[in-house]
Amino acid sequence: MEPRADFKRMVLGLPHSTNDYASVIFTAELAQLLGLDLIGVFAEDEGLIDLAALPCVRELRFLGGGWHRVDAEQFERRSSQAAADARRLFGDAAKALRVGARFDLAKGKIGDAVGSQSTPDDIIVVIEPRNPVERVTHQFRQLMDVALNAPAAALLIPSHISRRKGPIVAVATSEHDPSIQAALRVAKSIQEKLLVLAPPDAAEALARLAAVSSVPVDRRPIRSGEVGALELGSLLAPTGERFVVLSRGADVRLPSQLAFGRGVPVLVTGPA
Amino acid sequence: MPSSEISEALKQPAAQPMPAAPPSLAPSEKPKPLDVAQMYRRADLSGLSFQTTNDLEPVRGIVGQKRAVDAISFGTRIRQPGFNLFVIGADGAHMQRAVESVLKDAGPGKSELSDWVYVNNFSDSRKPVAIKLPPGRAIQFRDAMHELTDDLKTALPAVFQSEDYQARRGAINQSFQAKQGEAFSALHEKAAAKSIAILRTPMGFALAPLRDGKIVPPDEFNAWPESQRQEVQETIQGLEKELEQVVRQIPRLEMERRDQIRKLNRDTAQFAVGQSIDEVRSKFPDLPKLIEHLEAARSDLVDNVTLFAMKSDDDGNGGIAGGIAEFPDGNPFQRYEVNVLVSHASNGIDTPVVEELHPTLGNLLGNIEYMSQHGVLVTNFRLIKPGAMHRANGGYLLLDVRNLLMEPFSWAALKRTLRQREIRIEDVGHFLGLTSTVSIEPDPIPLDVKVILFGDRMLYYILASLDPEVREHFKVLADFEDEVDRSPAAEAIHARLLASIVRRKELKPLDRDGVALVIEHAARLADHAGKLTLLVEHVGDLLTEADCWASEAKRTVIGSADVQRALDEKTHRASRLRDRAQESILQDVALIDTAGSRLGQVNGLSVLELGGFRFGRPTRITCRVRPGAGKLVDIEREVELGGPIHSKGVLILSGFLAGRYALDAPMSLFASLVFEQSYGGVEGDSASSAELYSLLSALAELPIRQDLAVTGSVNQHGDVQTIGGVNEKIEGFFDICRARGLTGNQGVLIPKANVQHLMLRQDVLDACAAGQFFVYPIGTIDEGISLLTGRAAGKRETNGVFTEGSVNRLVEDRLKAYAQIRQSFGQRSLTESGSGQP
């Protein structure tokens, strides 16, 4: 499927922890800036209720609550409450920012729910949980997996945002890299300048782009081929970037390493 | 004694043989009326050459107040505590202007002036710190701190958004994320390797067996062999322990991360603020208190940079997202601002002279303002407002004592401040429990102020007698004279004083006659022909009015006609009550005779003062006598309409009678005295001579001339003593006589000692000059009674009795007759009761 530079919606897998709703607000801000509708998907995983029937499974409760047997009734009640909280917090954020928004309550796994909701015109948004345990949960891993492999673009939102100003950086492997067009659109929407990190042979095309673009376009050469997270971090460090756009590549961990390491949103585009 | 004998006794007092004819008053014995020259003293400006006041040099300094000026000068020189000034004098004495003039002439004070500022107390914001600075430096300091905060507003966010900071911060975060990630990844991989999933549940986390990437359903799990289930269970239990351990590490790792971030923030803030603070320090190297404050500000900035300089990110981990945080009371940098309480010119030579017209507690000692914030009143060091004490510190504070006493808490607060020698801002609301919000307690500021209170004498004397602290805190009394002795030299100075007033008030100049008339009026205001009033405000008002009349007459110079017009108009405006009183007399509503003679009846004179306007009014005083037990009844006192001084005057009459007459017999008189048609209170003893005349008339049965009026008090020896308001009293009787037609016999008896006070109206003088009206100076009761009755008063002869047929003889004989009557009544009573001699 051909990658799209124009997006219509952002499909956000809503977190279960209210601690992560600052990132939901940030996502809504981005949706407003980019002029996109926002779909909030909250998944009630009924399969988790089955855990109560597994004698070997216990629950480590928050705030030092210790290990307990899973209580199906309490489980359901808390799950419903979490859904209600999610609906309210998401609605508040969307209303405050006057973003076109819709809340979807899905049954099943979050990854599956988001995947089924999204289309190639969408951006699947994944928020990095603040709690490091959540980052290794089965659900988050699955959501990441769906996002990074779906036809839609993926946007990874770090739990900590380092900067709210700065250039939009496209990390391109060639002059045809879809990340350039996607980044250009983001730069126009957010009214920031565009910085393209691309191999030297893309210079001429980028010069032409700079000549016709309504936003300032800078370019900085990088070596050809895959660039690792560490190297890319060094390259980005002097730019003070606000937002990074890159294409899907061989290293599936690169986007999350970049996003969560540098504290900037990373948009992953291009064919899965 | 039979009743017929009593009648006889009354008719023929003391059984003395009747003279062939009563001794008439010899011309030499008749009191002489005053010459016109004695009734008005003209101004003598012969030693002063001028046409108008423009030719006169304005007087500099203060006229005729040497005593007060010396006191003020002394009070300003002495710096010890308690030597504050209490300046007293009559209204309109322009005491304040005089004091300000002395202070101005005194030049710079001995105290070194200081600027004062309040700054935030970073260790306890409820106790703002007061800092003393050399004059002119407070504004510099304020501006320097303002510039500093302005710089920091941009510098701090910039440095925290810099790539260097972000890189270091990112490195710390990544380092910790890596540590956490490693632990969790290892656990995850270990679990995954054993087909165990880490799951998020609504209340926490759980570990569950996986098969083909999905959680094993319970049915399937239960269908597993026991050994397999046991194995999974043991695996999960082992992983649970590890998960728990890893989770437990999170807070510790997070704390470490926060510490490192905090340290990074401190280092960054130190770098960002250090140079700016050092720049401010370098401007004030000589002021250790400022340096101390700057260091406290530096520490506070560094310690709290995430609280006020930048917006924390939402995880509360000290993260910096950039921008200034929004504080409820505005810019968070305001805590580093400087509240300049008092500032002076940098040369520090202008000693402050502050007058507080509205000395409320807040206006006096300063106050703490509040602002509403989310429905709660809050305050801080920037809302401390200075009071008059702060502004006057190092100089002089001028207060009107009446205004001061009328303000709740102010008098007590002033004394407390003077005693403590420091200005401590007091919040009345907190005293009274009116406000329950959190307030602040600013540092007190050392006090070095000279307080100068102004007030009238009565207020001072009352206050001094009721409040012993007055003498403790106001040791220097400056008592302003009301008048100055009148001499050609004094009149010349007064003329120059008029020139000063005219120029200050930007009035037309006065011509020579105008000056003379104003000076003569100044004597009238002083109630003394030999004095000139120093109440320049009244003179100034007269000049202002005269200027107005001169303008209306299209004159460029104020002449005597304008001055006289001003005087007449002023009198006219205020004289409604006087006119009504005179009207009632002329219409015989109030009975006053101005011709003929009446037994036991005399025209007394009284003065009424209402709203600053005084006028005289005749009052009929009558007396009736009969034998009695020696009681002189003052009807005014009996009905409690007489004041104590009036009563004293009447009682003196008893002393006079007892000492002069019937020395060998008990006083057997009953006499009643009354102010006819008097329905208000009567006070003063100026009518006591008139009362005595009426009493003597009644006793001697000699009628008193009603074309004369009398004023003067009397002592037990019969000396007539001075009284007040003599001019108004004479003029009051003159007005009635003139209205009825002057007969050429009418006049007024005044005490001799009052002649010096005479400054009569021109129409009175004209009548006197024409022989139509007379003013008689009277030294003794004998002089007065002889003039009033036309009969010689008489002297006690060598035979021990008064001159035959004289007033005194008649009185004494009557008193003896009363004594005989009383004695005979006493004997008859004894006989009738059987206890007396047969």
CSV table of C-alpha atoms in Angstrom, one decimal, chain B residues 475-837:
chain,number,residue,atom,x,y,z
B,475,LYS,CA,8.8,67.6,76.7
B,476,VAL,CA,9.0,70.8,74.7
B,477,LEU,CA,6.0,73.2,74.8
B,478,ALA,CA,5.8,76.0,72.3
B,479,ASP,CA,3.1,78.4,73.4
B,480,PHE,CA,2.1,80.9,70.7
B,481,GLU,CA,1.2,84.4,71.9
B,482,ASP,CA,-2.2,85.6,70.8
B,483,GLU,CA,-1.1,89.2,70.7
B,484,VAL,CA,1.9,91.5,70.9
B,485,ASP,CA,2.3,94.8,72.7
B,486,ARG,CA,1.3,97.7,70.6
B,487,SER,CA,3.9,100.4,69.9
B,488,PRO,CA,4.8,102.4,66.9
B,489,ALA,CA,7.5,99.9,66.2
B,490,ALA,CA,5.1,97.0,66.5
B,491,GLU,CA,2.7,98.8,64.3
B,492,ALA,CA,5.4,99.3,61.7
B,493,ILE,CA,6.2,95.6,61.8
B,494,HIS,CA,2.5,94.8,61.6
B,495,ALA,CA,2.2,97.0,58.5
B,496,ARG,CA,5.0,94.9,56.9
B,497,LEU,CA,3.2,91.8,58.0
B,498,LEU,CA,0.2,93.0,56.1
B,499,ALA,CA,2.4,93.6,53.1
B,500,SER,CA,3.6,89.9,53.4
B,501,ILE,CA,0.0,88.6,53.7
B,502,VAL,CA,-1.1,90.7,50.7
B,503,ARG,CA,1.7,89.4,48.6
B,504,ARG,CA,1.3,85.8,49.7
B,505,LYS,CA,-2.4,85.9,49.0
B,506,GLU,CA,-1.8,87.8,45.8
B,507,LEU,CA,-4.2,90.6,46.8
B,508,LYS,CA,-4.2,94.3,45.9
B,509,PRO,CA,-1.9,96.4,47.9
B,510,LEU,CA,-3.3,98.4,50.9
B,511,ASP,CA,-3.0,102.1,51.0
B,512,ARG,CA,-1.8,103.9,54.1
B,513,ASP,CA,-5.3,104.5,55.6
B,514,GLY,CA,-6.2,100.9,54.9
B,515,VAL,CA,-3.1,99.7,56.8
B,516,ALA,CA,-4.0,101.9,59.7
B,517,LEU,CA,-7.5,100.6,59.9
B,518,VAL,CA,-6.4,97.0,59.7
B,519,ILE,CA,-3.9,97.6,62.5
B,520,GLU,CA,-6.6,99.3,64.6
B,521,HIS,CA,-8.8,96.3,63.9
B,522,ALA,CA,-6.0,94.1,65.0
B,523,ALA,CA,-6.1,95.9,68.3
B,524,ARG,CA,-9.9,95.4,68.5
B,525,LEU,CA,-9.4,91.6,67.8
B,526,ALA,CA,-6.9,91.6,70.6
B,527,ASP,CA,-9.5,93.1,72.9
B,528,HIS,CA,-6.9,95.6,73.9
B,529,ALA,CA,-6.0,99.1,72.6
B,530,GLY,CA,-2.5,98.4,73.7
B,531,LYS,CA,-2.1,95.1,71.9
B,532,LEU,CA,-2.2,93.8,68.4
B,533,THR,CA,-3.5,90.4,67.5
B,534,LEU,CA,-1.1,87.8,66.2
B,535,LEU,CA,-3.9,85.7,64.8
B,536,VAL,CA,-3.0,86.5,61.3
B,537,GLU,CA,-5.5,84.2,59.7
B,538,HIS,CA,-8.3,86.5,60.8
B,539,VAL,CA,-6.4,89.5,59.5
B,540,GLY,CA,-5.8,87.7,56.3
B,541,ASP,CA,-9.5,86.9,55.9
B,542,LEU,CA,-10.3,90.6,56.4
B,543,LEU,CA,-7.8,91.6,53.7
B,544,THR,CA,-9.2,89.0,51.3
B,545,GLU,CA,-12.7,90.4,51.8
B,546,ALA,CA,-11.4,94.0,51.5
B,547,ASP,CA,-9.7,93.0,48.2
B,548,CYS,CA,-13.0,91.7,46.9
B,549,TRP,CA,-14.8,94.9,47.8
B,550,ALA,CA,-12.0,97.0,46.2
B,551,SER,CA,-12.3,94.9,43.0
B,552,GLU,CA,-16.1,95.5,42.9
B,553,ALA,CA,-15.4,99.2,43.3
B,554,LYS,CA,-12.9,98.9,40.5
B,555,ARG,CA,-10.1,100.1,42.7
B,556,THR,CA,-6.5,99.0,42.3
B,557,VAL,CA,-5.6,99.6,45.8
B,558,ILE,CA,-7.4,98.5,49.0
B,559,GLY,CA,-8.4,101.6,50.9
B,560,SER,CA,-9.8,102.1,54.4
B,561,ALA,CA,-13.3,102.2,52.9
B,562,ASP,CA,-12.8,98.7,51.5
B,563,VAL,CA,-11.5,97.5,54.9
B,564,GLN,CA,-14.4,99.2,56.7
B,565,ARG,CA,-16.9,97.7,54.1
B,566,ALA,CA,-15.4,94.3,54.8
B,567,LEU,CA,-15.8,94.7,58.5
B,568,ASP,CA,-19.3,96.0,58.2
B,569,GLU,CA,-20.4,93.3,55.8
B,570,LYS,CA,-18.9,90.6,57.9
B,571,THR,CA,-20.8,91.9,60.9
B,572,HIS,CA,-23.9,92.2,58.9
B,573,ARG,CA,-23.7,88.6,57.7
B,574,ALA,CA,-23.4,87.3,61.3
B,575,SER,CA,-25.6,89.7,63.1
B,576,ARG,CA,-29.0,88.2,62.7
B,577,LEU,CA,-29.2,87.1,66.3
B,578,ARG,CA,-28.0,90.5,67.5
B,579,ASP,CA,-30.6,92.3,65.5
B,580,ARG,CA,-33.4,90.0,66.8
B,581,ALA,CA,-32.2,90.6,70.3
B,582,GLN,CA,-32.2,94.4,69.9
B,583,GLU,CA,-35.5,94.2,68.1
B,584,SER,CA,-37.1,92.4,71.1
B,585,ILE,CA,-35.8,95.2,73.4
B,586,LEU,CA,-37.0,98.0,71.1
B,587,GLN,CA,-40.4,96.4,70.9
B,588,ASP,CA,-40.6,96.1,74.8
B,589,VAL,CA,-40.6,92.3,74.6
B,590,ALA,CA,-37.4,92.3,76.6
B,591,LEU,CA,-37.9,95.1,79.1
B,592,ILE,CA,-35.0,97.5,79.2
B,593,ASP,CA,-35.4,101.1,80.2
B,594,THR,CA,-33.0,103.7,78.8
B,595,ALA,CA,-34.5,106.7,80.6
B,596,GLY,CA,-35.8,107.6,84.1
B,597,SER,CA,-35.0,105.9,87.4
B,598,ARG,CA,-36.1,102.8,89.1
B,599,LEU,CA,-35.7,101.4,92.6
B,600,GLY,CA,-33.6,98.2,92.8
B,601,GLN,CA,-33.3,98.0,89.1
B,602,VAL,CA,-30.2,98.4,87.0
B,603,ASN,CA,-29.1,97.7,83.4
B,604,GLY,CA,-26.5,95.1,83.3
B,605,LEU,CA,-24.6,94.1,80.2
B,606,SER,CA,-23.7,90.8,78.9
B,607,VAL,CA,-21.9,89.4,75.9
B,608,LEU,CA,-23.0,86.6,73.7
B,609,GLU,CA,-20.6,84.8,71.3
B,610,LEU,CA,-22.1,82.6,68.7
B,611,GLY,CA,-20.2,81.2,65.7
B,612,GLY,CA,-17.3,83.6,66.3
B,613,PHE,CA,-19.5,86.7,66.4
B,614,ARG,CA,-19.7,88.6,69.6
B,615,PHE,CA,-22.3,91.2,70.6
B,616,GLY,CA,-23.3,92.9,73.7
B,617,ARG,CA,-26.9,93.0,75.1
B,618,PRO,CA,-28.4,94.9,78.1
B,619,THR,CA,-30.1,92.8,80.7
B,620,ARG,CA,-32.3,94.1,83.5
B,621,ILE,CA,-31.2,93.1,86.9
B,622,THR,CA,-33.5,93.7,89.9
B,623,CYS,CA,-33.4,93.3,93.6
B,624,ARG,CA,-36.0,93.1,96.3
B,625,VAL,CA,-35.2,93.2,100.1
B,626,ARG,CA,-36.9,92.6,103.4
B,627,PRO,CA,-35.8,91.6,106.9
B,628,GLY,CA,-34.5,88.1,107.1
B,629,ALA,CA,-31.8,85.8,108.4
B,630,GLY,CA,-29.0,87.4,106.4
B,631,LYS,CA,-29.6,85.4,103.2
B,632,LEU,CA,-28.8,86.8,99.8
B,633,VAL,CA,-30.8,84.7,97.3
B,634,ASP,CA,-29.5,84.5,93.8
B,635,ILE,CA,-32.5,83.4,91.9
B,636,GLU,CA,-30.4,82.3,89.0
B,637,ARG,CA,-28.5,79.9,91.2
B,638,GLU,CA,-31.7,78.7,93.0
B,639,VAL,CA,-33.1,77.5,89.7
B,640,GLU,CA,-29.8,76.3,88.5
B,641,LEU,CA,-29.5,78.8,85.7
B,642,GLY,CA,-26.4,80.4,87.2
B,643,GLY,CA,-23.0,79.1,86.7
B,644,PRO,CA,-20.4,78.8,89.4
B,645,ILE,CA,-18.6,82.0,88.6
B,646,HIS,CA,-21.8,83.9,88.6
B,647,SER,CA,-22.7,82.4,92.0
B,648,LYS,CA,-19.3,83.3,93.3
B,649,GLY,CA,-19.9,86.9,92.3
B,650,VAL,CA,-23.2,87.0,94.1
B,651,LEU,CA,-21.7,85.5,97.2
B,652,ILE,CA,-19.0,88.1,97.2
B,653,LEU,CA,-21.8,90.7,97.6
B,654,SER,CA,-22.7,89.1,101.0
B,655,GLY,CA,-19.1,89.5,101.9
B,656,PHE,CA,-19.1,93.1,100.8
B,657,LEU,CA,-22.3,93.9,102.8
B,658,ALA,CA,-21.0,92.1,105.9
B,659,GLY,CA,-17.7,93.9,105.8
B,660,ARG,CA,-19.0,97.4,105.2
B,661,TYR,CA,-22.3,97.7,107.0
B,662,ALA,CA,-23.8,96.8,110.4
B,663,LEU,CA,-20.6,95.8,111.9
B,664,ASP,CA,-22.1,95.5,115.4
B,665,ALA,CA,-25.2,93.6,114.5
B,666,PRO,CA,-26.0,90.3,112.7
B,667,MET,CA,-26.9,90.6,109.1
B,668,SER,CA,-30.7,90.5,109.1
B,669,LEU,CA,-31.4,90.8,105.4
B,670,PHE,CA,-33.2,88.8,102.9
B,671,ALA,CA,-32.6,89.9,99.4
B,672,SER,CA,-33.4,88.3,96.1
B,673,LEU,CA,-31.5,89.1,92.9
B,674,VAL,CA,-32.5,88.2,89.4
B,675,PHE,CA,-31.6,88.6,85.8
B,676,GLU,CA,-35.0,89.5,84.4
B,677,GLN,CA,-36.2,87.7,81.3
B,678,SER,CA,-33.2,85.5,81.3
B,679,TYR,CA,-34.2,82.0,80.3
B,680,GLY,CA,-30.8,80.6,79.6
B,681,GLY,CA,-27.8,80.1,81.7
B,682,VAL,CA,-26.0,83.0,83.2
B,683,GLU,CA,-22.2,82.7,83.7
B,684,GLY,CA,-19.5,85.0,84.7
B,685,ASP,CA,-19.2,87.7,87.3
B,686,SER,CA,-19.2,90.7,85.1
B,687,ALA,CA,-22.6,91.7,86.4
B,688,SER,CA,-21.7,91.4,90.1
B,689,SER,CA,-21.2,95.2,90.4
B,690,ALA,CA,-24.6,95.7,88.7
B,691,GLU,CA,-26.2,93.3,91.2
B,692,LEU,CA,-24.6,95.2,94.0
B,693,TYR,CA,-25.9,98.5,92.7
B,694,SER,CA,-29.4,97.1,92.5
B,695,LEU,CA,-29.1,95.7,96.0
B,696,LEU,CA,-27.8,99.0,97.4
B,697,SER,CA,-30.6,100.9,95.6
B,698,ALA,CA,-33.2,98.6,97.1
B,699,LEU,CA,-31.8,98.9,100.6
B,700,ALA,CA,-31.2,102.7,100.4
B,701,GLU,CA,-34.5,103.1,98.5
B,702,LEU,CA,-32.7,105.3,96.1
B,703,PRO,CA,-33.7,104.8,92.4
B,704,ILE,CA,-31.1,104.0,89.9
B,705,ARG,CA,-30.7,105.9,86.6
B,706,GLN,CA,-32.0,103.7,83.7
B,707,ASP,CA,-30.1,105.7,81.1
B,708,LEU,CA,-26.9,104.1,82.3
B,709,ALA,CA,-25.8,100.6,82.0
B,710,VAL,CA,-23.2,98.9,84.1
B,711,THR,CA,-20.6,96.2,83.7
B,712,GLY,CA,-17.8,95.1,86.0
B,713,SER,CA,-17.2,92.6,88.7
B,714,VAL,CA,-16.7,93.6,92.3
B,715,ASN,CA,-14.6,92.2,95.2
B,716,GLN,CA,-15.5,92.2,98.9
B,717,HIS,CA,-13.9,95.6,99.4
B,718,GLY,CA,-16.0,97.2,96.7
B,719,ASP,CA,-13.4,97.6,94.1
B,720,VAL,CA,-14.7,97.3,90.6
B,721,GLN,CA,-12.7,94.8,88.6
B,722,THR,CA,-12.1,94.2,84.9
B,723,ILE,CA,-14.3,92.2,82.7
B,724,GLY,CA,-14.2,90.9,79.1
B,725,GLY,CA,-16.0,92.0,76.0
B,726,VAL,CA,-16.2,95.6,77.1
B,727,ASN,CA,-16.3,97.0,73.6
B,728,GLU,CA,-19.2,94.8,72.6
B,729,LYS,CA,-21.1,95.6,75.8
B,730,ILE,CA,-20.8,99.4,75.4
B,731,GLU,CA,-21.8,99.1,71.7
B,732,GLY,CA,-24.7,96.8,72.7
B,733,PHE,CA,-26.2,99.4,75.0
B,734,PHE,CA,-25.4,102.2,72.6
B,735,ASP,CA,-27.3,100.6,69.8
B,736,ILE,CA,-30.5,100.4,71.9
B,737,CYS,CA,-30.1,104.0,73.1
B,738,ARG,CA,-29.5,105.3,69.6
B,739,ALA,CA,-32.4,103.4,68.3
B,740,ARG,CA,-34.7,105.0,70.9
B,741,GLY,CA,-32.9,108.4,70.4
B,742,LEU,CA,-29.8,109.5,72.2
B,743,THR,CA,-30.7,111.8,75.1
B,744,GLY,CA,-27.3,113.2,75.9
B,745,ASN,CA,-27.4,111.5,79.4
B,746,GLN,CA,-26.9,107.9,78.4
B,747,GLY,CA,-23.8,106.0,79.0
B,748,VAL,CA,-22.1,103.0,80.3
B,749,LEU,CA,-20.1,102.4,83.5
B,750,ILE,CA,-17.1,100.3,82.9
B,751,PRO,CA,-14.3,99.2,85.2
B,752,LYS,CA,-11.4,101.6,85.1
B,753,ALA,CA,-9.1,98.8,84.3
B,754,ASN,CA,-11.0,98.2,81.1
B,755,VAL,CA,-10.3,101.6,79.7
B,756,GLN,CA,-7.1,100.1,78.1
B,757,HIS,CA,-9.2,97.6,76.2
B,758,LEU,CA,-11.4,100.2,74.5
B,759,MET,CA,-11.4,100.2,70.7
B,760,LEU,CA,-14.9,101.3,70.1
B,761,ARG,CA,-16.9,101.6,66.9
B,762,GLN,CA,-16.7,104.8,65.0
B,763,ASP,CA,-20.4,105.6,65.5
B,764,VAL,CA,-20.0,105.2,69.3
B,765,LEU,CA,-17.0,107.5,69.2
B,766,ASP,CA,-18.9,110.1,67.2
B,767,ALA,CA,-21.7,110.1,69.7
B,768,CYS,CA,-19.3,110.4,72.6
B,769,ALA,CA,-17.5,113.3,70.8
B,770,ALA,CA,-20.9,115.0,70.3
B,771,GLY,CA,-21.7,114.6,74.0
B,772,GLN,CA,-24.6,112.3,73.3
B,773,PHE,CA,-23.2,109.2,75.0
B,774,PHE,CA,-20.7,108.7,77.8
B,775,VAL,CA,-18.4,106.0,79.0
B,776,TYR,CA,-17.5,106.3,82.7
B,777,PRO,CA,-14.5,104.6,84.2
B,778,ILE,CA,-15.4,103.3,87.6
B,779,GLY,CA,-12.9,102.2,90.2
B,780,THR,CA,-15.1,101.5,93.2
B,781,ILE,CA,-18.7,100.7,94.0
B,782,ASP,CA,-19.0,104.1,95.8
B,783,GLU,CA,-18.1,105.9,92.5
B,784,GLY,CA,-20.6,103.8,90.6
B,785,ILE,CA,-23.5,104.1,93.1
B,786,SER,CA,-23.1,107.8,93.4
B,787,LEU,CA,-23.2,108.2,89.6
B,788,LEU,CA,-26.3,105.9,89.3
B,789,THR,CA,-28.2,107.5,92.2
B,790,GLY,CA,-27.0,111.0,92.0
B,791,ARG,CA,-26.3,110.8,95.7
B,792,ALA,CA,-22.9,110.8,97.3
B,793,ALA,CA,-21.9,107.4,98.5
B,794,GLY,CA,-20.7,108.7,101.8
B,795,LYS,CA,-17.7,107.9,104.1
B,796,ARG,CA,-17.6,106.5,107.5
B,797,GLU,CA,-17.0,109.6,109.7
B,798,THR,CA,-15.0,109.8,112.9
B,799,ASN,CA,-18.1,109.0,114.9
B,800,GLY,CA,-18.2,105.7,113.2
B,801,VAL,CA,-21.2,106.3,111.0
B,802,PHE,CA,-21.5,107.1,107.4
B,803,THR,CA,-22.1,110.6,106.2
B,804,GLU,CA,-25.6,111.7,106.9
B,805,GLY,CA,-27.9,111.1,104.0
B,806,SER,CA,-25.4,109.3,101.9
B,807,VAL,CA,-26.1,106.1,100.1
B,808,ASN,CA,-24.0,104.1,102.5
B,809,ARG,CA,-25.7,105.7,105.5
B,810,LEU,CA,-29.1,104.8,104.2
B,811,VAL,CA,-28.1,101.3,103.5
B,812,GLU,CA,-26.5,100.8,106.9
B,813,ASP,CA,-29.5,102.3,108.6
B,814,ARG,CA,-31.8,100.0,106.8
B,815,LEU,CA,-29.7,97.0,107.7
B,816,LYS,CA,-29.7,98.1,111.4
B,817,ALA,CA,-33.5,98.5,111.2
B,818,TYR,CA,-33.8,95.0,109.8
B,819,ALA,CA,-31.6,93.8,112.7
B,820,GLN,CA,-33.8,95.4,115.3
B,821,ILE,CA,-36.9,93.9,113.7
B,822,ARG,CA,-35.3,90.5,113.7
B,823,GLN,CA,-34.2,91.0,117.4
B,824,SER,CA,-37.7,92.0,118.4
B,825,PHE,CA,-39.2,89.0,116.6
B,826,GLY,CA,-36.7,86.9,118.5
B,827,GLN,CA,-37.7,88.3,121.9
B,828,ARG,CA,-41.4,87.9,121.2
B,829,SER,CA,-40.9,84.3,120.3
B,830,LEU,CA,-39.1,83.6,123.5
B,831,THR,CA,-41.8,85.3,125.5
B,832,GLU,CA,-44.6,83.4,123.8
B,833,SER,CA,-42.8,80.1,124.4
B,834,GLY,CA,-42.2,80.9,128.1
B,835,SER,CA,-38.5,80.3,128.1
B,836,GLY,CA,-37.4,83.9,127.8
B,837,GLN,CA,-37.1,86.6,130.4
